[in-house]
Structures are given as C-alpha cells and as structure tokens.
Amino acid sequence: MAIQKLVLDTLEDDDYELIAIHCSLASYRLAFLLNKRLNLKLFRTKEDINFEYDDLVAKFPLYQFYDHFQYNSYSLVGNKFKSDVVSKKTTSEGLFSISDDTSVTKYLIPELKKVDFFLKIETEAANFSSKSLLTHLLSVSQIVTAYTLEHEVLKSKNNLIFE
C-alpha cells in the first residue's frame, strides 16, 4: 500500500505592509487625524477584536477602510487594552476600607509592548510603497514615531487576521 503525503507549499502568506505607530492619542482621534492627513475614510467596525483571557475579555478597537480605486485595504488597530480588575476582598482599617484594585494591560502583539497602534495595509498593487505613507504619518505632530515592521518574524502574527 502506497503512502500519500500532502504538501502545503502552495499556500502563501497574505501580502501586506505593517506599520507600527507610537502615539498617546485615543484611537478615534488617531483615526480622525489619519483620515484628514492621508485622505482615508477609516471607520470603526461594529465588532472589536476580542481575545479571551483567564479573567477578562480584551477588546482592541478596529478601524477599516477599503479603497476601491487603488484596491488597498487599511486597518488601524490598537495594541493595548487596559482594564481595572476589582478585587473581591477588602480590608477595613478604622474609617477607611482598602481594596486591592489592580490595573491589567493586555497586548495584541505581546512582543511589541511599546507600540500603541498598528496600521495594516493589504494591497494588490505591486507598485505600492509605504515610504510616502510613512512620510505623511510622520508629518502628524501627535505621532511620536512610525516605522514599518517585518510581519513574517512576529510570533503572534496570527492576531493580525481580522476576518
């Protein structure tokens, strides 16, 4: 009996550009500035990107825009989710009660904890260049820095699949 082996070499990774953005703005404010400076029309999706952890559900905001003329798809997603975890035990000392409330931070891409946002550009055009896009991004005074990333080397690159 012959042994058959399936080879999955024909599957290719999605071809997209990934830009890391360091910025202290709220996600809606950054999306507004990108719409204004880059002539995009990013809109907040009805569903955020949700990841379930042991004690909480992290919700990362997602803004998307599909350019029908240039066949580009833009996705702006936050990398950080902060939540206050309320402890059930409280201690009472005199007039005041003390609770052990802590703040928990979860990351979409844990290996890049200092990045605030990711801009993912999926394109079908072979001549797309992210250099001009980066120049426009860096012209926004509220953005500290922005740079392209090699998404192939990320350990948690599957978190960037938004479908």
PDB file of N, CA and C in Angstrom, residues 16 18 20 22 53 79-80 106-116 118 147 149-160:
ATOM      1  N   TYR A  16       0.994  41.943   2.920  1.00  0.00           N
ATOM      2  CA  TYR A  16       0.551  43.218   3.456  1.00  0.00           C
ATOM      3  C   TYR A  16       1.729  43.951   4.076  1.00  0.00           C
ATOM      4  N   LEU A  18       2.927  46.400   7.246  1.00  0.00           N
ATOM      5  CA  LEU A  18       2.560  46.635   8.634  1.00  0.00           C
ATOM      6  C   LEU A  18       3.381  47.796   9.163  1.00  0.00           C
ATOM      7  N   ALA A  20       4.045  50.255  12.508  1.00  0.00           N
ATOM      8  CA  ALA A  20       3.883  50.465  13.943  1.00  0.00           C
ATOM      9  C   ALA A  20       3.811  51.961  14.206  1.00  0.00           C
ATOM     10  N   HIS A  22       3.635  54.893  17.291  1.00  0.00           N
ATOM     11  CA  HIS A  22       3.758  55.277  18.699  1.00  0.00           C
ATOM     12  C   HIS A  22       3.053  56.618  18.865  1.00  0.00           C
ATOM     13  N   TYR A  53      -9.084  36.004  27.902  1.00  0.00           N
ATOM     14  CA  TYR A  53      -8.041  35.551  28.809  1.00  0.00           C
ATOM     15  C   TYR A  53      -8.711  34.895  30.006  1.00  0.00           C
ATOM     16  N   ASN A  79      -3.018  48.380  20.039  1.00  0.00           N
ATOM     17  CA  ASN A  79      -2.203  47.272  20.548  1.00  0.00           C
ATOM     18  C   ASN A  79      -2.408  47.062  22.038  1.00  0.00           C
ATOM     19  N   LYS A  80      -2.911  48.056  22.756  1.00  0.00           N
ATOM     20  CA  LYS A  80      -3.009  47.964  24.217  1.00  0.00           C
ATOM     21  C   LYS A  80      -4.459  47.967  24.670  1.00  0.00           C
ATOM     22  N   LYS A 106      -3.230  44.187  28.551  1.00  0.00           N
ATOM     23  CA  LYS A 106      -3.057  43.095  27.587  1.00  0.00           C
ATOM     24  C   LYS A 106      -2.671  43.699  26.245  1.00  0.00           C
ATOM     25  N   TYR A 107      -1.914  42.936  25.456  1.00  0.00           N
ATOM     26  CA  TYR A 107      -1.393  43.420  24.182  1.00  0.00           C
ATOM     27  C   TYR A 107      -1.835  42.514  23.045  1.00  0.00           C
ATOM     28  N   LEU A 108      -2.148  43.133  21.903  1.00  0.00           N
ATOM     29  CA  LEU A 108      -2.489  42.376  20.704  1.00  0.00           C
ATOM     30  C   LEU A 108      -1.258  41.635  20.192  1.00  0.00           C
ATOM     31  N   ILE A 109      -0.132  42.307  20.139  1.00  0.00           N
ATOM     32  CA  ILE A 109       1.157  41.719  19.776  1.00  0.00           C
ATOM     33  C   ILE A 109       2.055  41.853  21.002  1.00  0.00           C
ATOM     34  N   PRO A 110       2.148  40.831  21.839  1.00  0.00           N
ATOM     35  CA  PRO A 110       2.867  40.956  23.112  1.00  0.00           C
ATOM     36  C   PRO A 110       4.363  41.226  22.979  1.00  0.00           C
ATOM     37  N   GLU A 111       4.967  40.842  21.874  1.00  0.00           N
ATOM     38  CA  GLU A 111       6.399  41.080  21.739  1.00  0.00           C
ATOM     39  C   GLU A 111       6.734  42.535  21.397  1.00  0.00           C
ATOM     40  N   LEU A 112       5.723  43.330  21.074  1.00  0.00           N
ATOM     41  CA  LEU A 112       5.918  44.757  20.776  1.00  0.00           C
ATOM     42  C   LEU A 112       5.068  45.585  21.735  1.00  0.00           C
ATOM     43  N   LYS A 113       5.427  45.580  23.003  1.00  0.00           N
ATOM     44  CA  LYS A 113       4.620  46.218  24.034  1.00  0.00           C
ATOM     45  C   LYS A 113       4.668  47.738  23.986  1.00  0.00           C
ATOM     46  N   LYS A 114       5.674  48.311  23.381  1.00  0.00           N
ATOM     47  CA  LYS A 114       5.785  49.772  23.347  1.00  0.00           C
ATOM     48  C   LYS A 114       5.001  50.395  22.195  1.00  0.00           C
ATOM     49  N   VAL A 115       4.544  49.591  21.258  1.00  0.00           N
ATOM     50  CA  VAL A 115       3.773  50.094  20.117  1.00  0.00           C
ATOM     51  C   VAL A 115       2.333  50.326  20.563  1.00  0.00           C
ATOM     52  N   ASP A 116       1.779  51.481  20.178  1.00  0.00           N
ATOM     53  CA  ASP A 116       0.408  51.812  20.562  1.00  0.00           C
ATOM     54  C   ASP A 116      -0.625  51.369  19.532  1.00  0.00           C
ATOM     55  N   PHE A 118      -1.241  49.696  15.262  1.00  0.00           N
ATOM     56  CA  PHE A 118      -0.728  49.093  14.033  1.00  0.00           C
ATOM     57  C   PHE A 118      -1.619  49.538  12.883  1.00  0.00           C
ATOM     58  N   TYR A 147       7.060  53.403  11.909  1.00  0.00           N
ATOM     59  CA  TYR A 147       8.034  52.662  11.113  1.00  0.00           C
ATOM     60  C   TYR A 147       7.400  51.364  10.630  1.00  0.00           C
ATOM     61  N   LEU A 149       7.255  47.322   9.849  1.00  0.00           N
ATOM     62  CA  LEU A 149       7.654  46.097  10.543  1.00  0.00           C
ATOM     63  C   LEU A 149       7.673  44.936   9.562  1.00  0.00           C
ATOM     64  N   GLU A 150       8.539  43.997   9.807  1.00  0.00           N
ATOM     65  CA  GLU A 150       8.536  42.743   9.058  1.00  0.00           C
ATOM     66  C   GLU A 150       7.587  41.792   9.790  1.00  0.00           C
ATOM     67  N   HIS A 151       6.398  41.611   9.247  1.00  0.00           N
ATOM     68  CA  HIS A 151       5.389  40.809   9.935  1.00  0.00           C
ATOM     69  C   HIS A 151       5.704  39.319   9.917  1.00  0.00           C
ATOM     70  N   GLU A 152       6.608  38.880   9.039  1.00  0.00           N
ATOM     71  CA  GLU A 152       6.928  37.460   8.966  1.00  0.00           C
ATOM     72  C   GLU A 152       7.652  36.968  10.222  1.00  0.00           C
ATOM     73  N   VAL A 153       8.369  37.852  10.909  1.00  0.00           N
ATOM     74  CA  VAL A 153       9.165  37.433  12.062  1.00  0.00           C
ATOM     75  C   VAL A 153       8.396  37.542  13.373  1.00  0.00           C
ATOM     76  N   LEU A 154       7.180  38.073  13.347  1.00  0.00           N
ATOM     77  CA  LEU A 154       6.394  38.199  14.567  1.00  0.00           C
ATOM     78  C   LEU A 154       5.894  36.835  15.022  1.00  0.00           C
ATOM     79  N   LYS A 155       5.966  36.592  16.315  1.00  0.00           N
ATOM     80  CA  LYS A 155       5.487  35.321  16.859  1.00  0.00           C
ATOM     81  C   LYS A 155       3.961  35.251  16.850  1.00  0.00           C
ATOM     82  N   SER A 156       3.316  36.367  17.105  1.00  0.00           N
ATOM     83  CA  SER A 156       1.851  36.384  17.185  1.00  0.00           C
ATOM     84  C   SER A 156       1.237  37.110  15.993  1.00  0.00           C
ATOM     85  N   LYS A 157       1.748  36.814  14.804  1.00  0.00           N
ATOM     86  CA  LYS A 157       1.221  37.464  13.597  1.00  0.00           C
ATOM     87  C   LYS A 157      -0.197  37.004  13.267  1.00  0.00           C
ATOM     88  N   ASN A 158      -0.618  35.885  13.825  1.00  0.00           N
ATOM     89  CA  ASN A 158      -1.992  35.419  13.576  1.00  0.00           C
ATOM     90  C   ASN A 158      -3.024  36.334  14.242  1.00  0.00           C
ATOM     91  N   ASN A 159      -2.605  37.135  15.205  1.00  0.00           N
ATOM     92  CA  ASN A 159      -3.523  38.095  15.829  1.00  0.00           C
ATOM     93  C   ASN A 159      -3.887  39.236  14.881  1.00  0.00           C
ATOM     94  N   LEU A 160      -3.171  39.341  13.774  1.00  0.00           N
ATOM     95  CA  LEU A 160      -3.429  40.399  12.797  1.00  0.00           C
ATOM     96  C   LEU A 160      -4.375  39.977  11.695  1.00  0.00           C
TER      97      LEU A 160
END
